[in-house]
Amino acid sequence: LEETRSFDIGSFARLVRIARAYRADLVHSHLFGYAIRAAVLSRITGIPAIGTLHGYSDVAPHERHLRLKFGIINHGLRRVVFVSDPLRRFFLYHYPLAEGLTTVIPNGLETSRFVNADGPGFRSELGIGPDEFVVGSVGNLNPLKAIDVLLAAVRILKERSPEPYRFVVVGDLKGEQGRALMQMRDGQELLPGEVLARIPVEGQKTRDITGGL
């Protein structure tokens, strides 16, 4: 639902109507702001709600009214899910979050999807030998992923290690962030053969990429 401000009453009222119309059994929110909305929604409708927090930056550095917002979460959500225990401990240490609400469900992969991957074929396509050591990054290329740190590590390995390393970055390089990463690669005098950038692909090709790393 589109919102015209940080908390859009009209959009929230529509959300309440939708939840009731579909007789939802559970509301599951992602990120801090939507965890607050889910908590309020649960108190209004009686529908149980949980919220998942994915990273340290889910709460903005200068977020206002933190005690009030966490109070709403503490009294409105059934569970607050974290993707790692260090992240859960970070939030408990820094914010007034009720520990009894928290649980951890780690991110995971359905490994059976990659059993039939053509990893050797993908390596061959990029000119990577079967025994070369490959470091891969697959995912969103936003600044939080710190691909710039990966590129800095490439330069260090190139200067200090006698063994060749190959790096594959899988993500959308068509936007501003992608162009900035390519400029950083070129500025560090890293060759395309040392850092290979890929545009995202779907289906079997995705499995081949993972199998080739």
Tab-separated table of C-alpha atoms in Angstrom:
chain	number	residue	atom	x	y	z
A	1	LEU	CA	0.000	0.000	0.000
A	2	GLU	CA	1.341	3.417	-0.908
A	3	GLU	CA	1.859	5.896	1.928
A	4	THR	CA	2.084	9.663	1.628
A	5	ARG	CA	3.797	10.175	5.009
A	6	SER	CA	5.686	8.199	7.652
A	7	PHE	CA	2.406	6.910	9.097
A	8	ASP	CA	-0.466	7.266	6.645
A	9	ILE	CA	-3.785	6.892	8.497
A	10	GLY	CA	-5.711	6.288	5.267
A	11	SER	CA	-3.426	3.508	4.099
A	12	PHE	CA	-3.386	1.945	7.548
A	13	ALA	CA	-7.204	1.971	7.724
A	14	ARG	CA	-7.294	0.217	4.365
A	15	LEU	CA	-4.847	-2.368	5.676
A	16	VAL	CA	-7.142	-3.041	8.632
A	17	ARG	CA	-10.078	-3.528	6.257
A	18	ILE	CA	-8.075	-5.931	4.082
A	19	ALA	CA	-6.927	-7.999	7.063
A	20	ARG	CA	-10.495	-8.330	8.297
A	21	ALA	CA	-11.963	-9.004	4.846
A	22	TYR	CA	-9.543	-11.869	4.197
A	23	ARG	CA	-9.921	-13.164	7.766
A	24	ALA	CA	-6.162	-13.316	8.090
A	25	ASP	CA	-4.805	-15.823	10.581
A	26	LEU	CA	-1.456	-14.100	10.974
A	27	VAL	CA	0.228	-10.835	10.046
A	28	HIS	CA	3.945	-11.065	9.252
A	29	SER	CA	5.876	-7.811	8.866
A	30	HIS	CA	9.427	-7.085	7.742
A	31	LEU	CA	11.668	-4.231	8.970
A	32	PHE	CA	11.234	-1.958	11.959
A	33	GLY	CA	8.651	0.504	10.681
A	34	TYR	CA	6.305	-2.214	9.515
A	35	ALA	CA	6.748	-4.110	12.780
A	36	ILE	CA	5.205	-1.098	14.508
A	37	ARG	CA	2.308	-1.053	12.037
A	38	ALA	CA	1.781	-4.786	12.484
A	39	ALA	CA	1.706	-4.372	16.276
A	40	VAL	CA	-0.956	-1.654	16.054
A	41	LEU	CA	-2.913	-3.698	13.521
A	42	SER	CA	-2.856	-6.695	15.851
A	43	ARG	CA	-4.150	-4.665	18.786
A	44	ILE	CA	-7.009	-3.294	16.683
A	45	THR	CA	-8.073	-6.493	14.934
A	46	GLY	CA	-6.996	-9.202	17.371
A	47	ILE	CA	-5.060	-10.945	14.582
A	48	PRO	CA	-1.712	-12.227	15.938
A	49	ALA	CA	1.328	-10.574	14.384
A	50	ILE	CA	5.049	-11.203	14.207
A	51	GLY	CA	7.835	-9.002	12.900
A	52	THR	CA	11.134	-9.965	11.285
A	53	LEU	CA	14.192	-7.719	11.590
A	54	HIS	CA	16.932	-8.389	9.061
A	55	GLY	CA	19.893	-6.187	9.930
A	56	TYR	CA	21.573	-3.665	12.198
A	57	SER	CA	20.362	-0.793	10.030
A	58	ASP	CA	16.670	-1.661	10.376
A	59	VAL	CA	16.488	1.102	12.972
A	60	ALA	CA	17.681	4.413	11.558
A	61	PRO	CA	20.608	6.106	13.386
A	62	HIS	CA	18.483	9.105	14.372
A	63	GLU	CA	15.172	7.301	14.831
A	64	ARG	CA	12.875	9.306	17.107
A	65	HIS	CA	10.550	8.133	19.894
A	66	LEU	CA	12.314	4.777	20.246
A	67	ARG	CA	10.917	3.976	23.673
A	68	LEU	CA	7.356	4.571	22.431
A	69	LYS	CA	7.895	2.550	19.256
A	70	PHE	CA	9.441	-0.401	21.047
A	71	GLY	CA	6.690	-0.189	23.623
A	72	ILE	CA	4.150	-0.621	20.827
A	73	ILE	CA	6.095	-3.618	19.505
A	74	ASN	CA	6.413	-5.157	22.977
A	75	HIS	CA	2.668	-4.963	23.557
A	76	GLY	CA	1.469	-5.737	20.038
A	77	LEU	CA	3.612	-8.495	18.524
A	78	ARG	CA	3.631	-12.159	19.479
A	79	ARG	CA	7.229	-12.628	18.307
A	80	VAL	CA	10.136	-10.594	16.969
A	81	VAL	CA	12.227	-12.765	14.653
A	82	PHE	CA	15.909	-12.142	13.936
A	83	VAL	CA	17.982	-13.756	11.208
A	84	SER	CA	20.968	-14.313	13.515
A	85	ASP	CA	21.658	-14.469	17.236
A	86	PRO	CA	24.303	-11.685	17.151
A	87	LEU	CA	21.645	-9.427	15.634
A	88	ARG	CA	19.159	-10.418	18.347
A	89	ARG	CA	21.722	-9.676	21.076
A	90	PHE	CA	22.546	-6.327	19.453
A	91	PHE	CA	18.912	-5.221	19.579
A	92	LEU	CA	18.447	-6.424	23.155
A	93	TYR	CA	21.549	-4.511	24.257
A	94	HIS	CA	20.792	-1.243	22.456
A	95	TYR	CA	16.992	-1.015	22.497
A	96	PRO	CA	14.140	-1.512	25.024
A	97	LEU	CA	12.909	-4.716	23.379
A	98	ALA	CA	11.304	-7.437	25.519
A	99	GLU	CA	13.666	-10.433	25.408
A	100	GLY	CA	10.827	-12.917	25.828
A	101	LEU	CA	9.409	-11.880	22.458
A	102	THR	CA	12.594	-12.606	20.535
A	103	THR	CA	13.584	-15.677	18.585
A	104	VAL	CA	16.056	-16.529	15.810
A	105	ILE	CA	15.285	-18.115	12.446
A	106	PRO	CA	18.520	-18.084	10.407
A	107	ASN	CA	18.494	-17.389	6.699
A	108	GLY	CA	18.995	-20.600	4.762
A	109	LEU	CA	19.136	-22.197	1.360
A	110	GLU	CA	17.201	-25.107	-0.058
A	111	THR	CA	20.366	-26.996	-0.990
A	112	SER	CA	18.518	-29.643	-3.024
A	113	ARG	CA	17.884	-26.995	-5.693
A	114	PHE	CA	21.604	-26.894	-6.499
A	115	VAL	CA	22.349	-30.619	-6.752
A	116	ASN	CA	22.107	-30.624	-10.552
A	117	ALA	CA	23.876	-27.304	-11.095
A	118	ASP	CA	26.299	-27.056	-14.007
A	119	GLY	CA	29.076	-25.403	-12.015
A	120	PRO	CA	31.878	-26.472	-14.384
A	121	GLY	CA	29.939	-25.046	-17.318
A	122	PHE	CA	29.561	-21.701	-15.591
A	123	ARG	CA	33.272	-21.596	-14.755
A	124	SER	CA	34.121	-22.438	-18.353
A	125	GLU	CA	31.852	-19.651	-19.617
A	126	LEU	CA	33.808	-17.111	-17.545
A	127	GLY	CA	37.212	-18.588	-18.306
A	128	ILE	CA	37.765	-19.841	-14.757
A	129	GLY	CA	39.774	-23.034	-14.361
A	130	PRO	CA	38.329	-25.999	-12.418
A	131	ASP	CA	40.941	-25.655	-9.659
A	132	GLU	CA	41.010	-21.861	-9.334
A	133	PHE	CA	39.817	-20.447	-6.005
A	134	VAL	CA	36.647	-18.409	-6.533
A	135	VAL	CA	34.999	-15.986	-4.103
A	136	GLY	CA	31.410	-15.126	-4.950
A	137	SER	CA	28.857	-12.560	-3.882
A	138	VAL	CA	25.248	-13.113	-4.944
A	139	GLY	CA	22.514	-10.644	-4.079
A	140	ASN	CA	21.373	-7.065	-3.897
A	141	LEU	CA	24.205	-4.625	-4.570
A	142	ASN	CA	22.992	-1.861	-2.263
A	143	PRO	CA	25.627	-0.176	-0.038
A	144	LEU	CA	24.668	-2.310	2.982
A	145	LYS	CA	26.197	-5.332	1.229
A	146	ALA	CA	29.608	-3.592	1.299
A	147	ILE	CA	30.807	-4.823	-2.070
A	148	ASP	CA	33.339	-1.982	-1.877
A	149	VAL	CA	34.934	-3.851	1.042
A	150	LEU	CA	35.092	-6.977	-1.104
A	151	LEU	CA	36.842	-5.027	-3.856
A	152	ALA	CA	39.339	-3.648	-1.349
A	153	ALA	CA	40.037	-7.219	-0.221
A	154	VAL	CA	40.638	-8.218	-3.836
A	155	ARG	CA	43.364	-5.612	-4.130
A	156	ILE	CA	45.020	-6.796	-0.898
A	157	LEU	CA	44.995	-10.429	-2.028
A	158	LYS	CA	46.371	-9.456	-5.413
A	159	GLU	CA	49.311	-7.668	-3.775
A	160	ARG	CA	50.097	-10.199	-1.031
A	161	SER	CA	49.200	-13.662	-2.253
A	162	PRO	CA	51.161	-15.665	-4.819
A	163	GLU	CA	48.037	-17.696	-5.570
A	164	PRO	CA	45.485	-16.325	-8.090
A	165	TYR	CA	42.005	-15.589	-6.857
A	166	ARG	CA	38.905	-14.995	-8.945
A	167	PHE	CA	35.888	-13.025	-7.767
A	168	VAL	CA	32.358	-13.178	-9.150
A	169	VAL	CA	29.828	-10.504	-8.204
A	170	VAL	CA	26.267	-11.403	-9.192
A	171	GLY	CA	23.850	-8.485	-9.140
A	172	ASP	CA	22.254	-5.686	-11.113
A	173	LEU	CA	25.037	-3.363	-12.304
A	174	LYS	CA	22.842	-1.175	-14.482
A	175	GLY	CA	22.032	1.406	-11.818
A	176	GLU	CA	24.058	4.094	-10.075
A	177	GLN	CA	25.423	1.703	-7.455
A	178	GLY	CA	26.535	-0.757	-10.119
A	179	ARG	CA	28.358	1.919	-12.065
A	180	ALA	CA	30.085	3.113	-8.895
A	181	LEU	CA	31.327	-0.408	-8.155
A	182	MET	CA	32.649	-0.821	-11.682
A	183	GLN	CA	34.471	2.510	-11.399
A	184	MET	CA	35.970	1.385	-8.096
A	185	ARG	CA	37.131	-1.852	-9.680
A	186	ASP	CA	38.773	0.019	-12.548
A	187	GLY	CA	40.279	2.587	-10.182
A	188	GLN	CA	42.057	-0.156	-8.238
A	189	GLU	CA	43.547	-1.489	-11.476
A	190	LEU	CA	41.711	-4.763	-11.090
A	191	LEU	CA	41.267	-6.634	-14.329
A	192	PRO	CA	37.865	-7.899	-15.527
A	193	GLY	CA	39.386	-11.378	-15.309
A	194	GLU	CA	40.031	-10.878	-11.598
A	195	VAL	CA	36.649	-9.390	-10.727
A	196	LEU	CA	33.827	-10.586	-12.953
A	197	ALA	CA	30.533	-8.719	-12.668
A	198	ARG	CA	27.299	-10.361	-13.746
A	199	ILE	CA	23.751	-9.201	-14.400
A	200	PRO	CA	21.134	-11.246	-12.491
A	201	VAL	CA	19.731	-14.326	-14.224
A	202	GLU	CA	16.915	-16.687	-13.384
A	203	GLY	CA	16.086	-20.380	-13.235
A	204	GLN	CA	18.709	-22.986	-14.040
A	205	LYS	CA	21.360	-20.304	-14.639
A	206	THR	CA	21.072	-19.162	-11.030
A	207	ARG	CA	21.795	-22.707	-9.871
A	208	ASP	CA	24.763	-22.939	-12.246
A	209	ILE	CA	26.282	-19.748	-10.771
A	210	THR	CA	25.988	-21.071	-7.236
A	211	GLY	CA	27.364	-24.446	-8.253
A	212	GLY	CA	30.366	-22.787	-9.865
A	213	LEU	CA	31.496	-20.852	-6.805
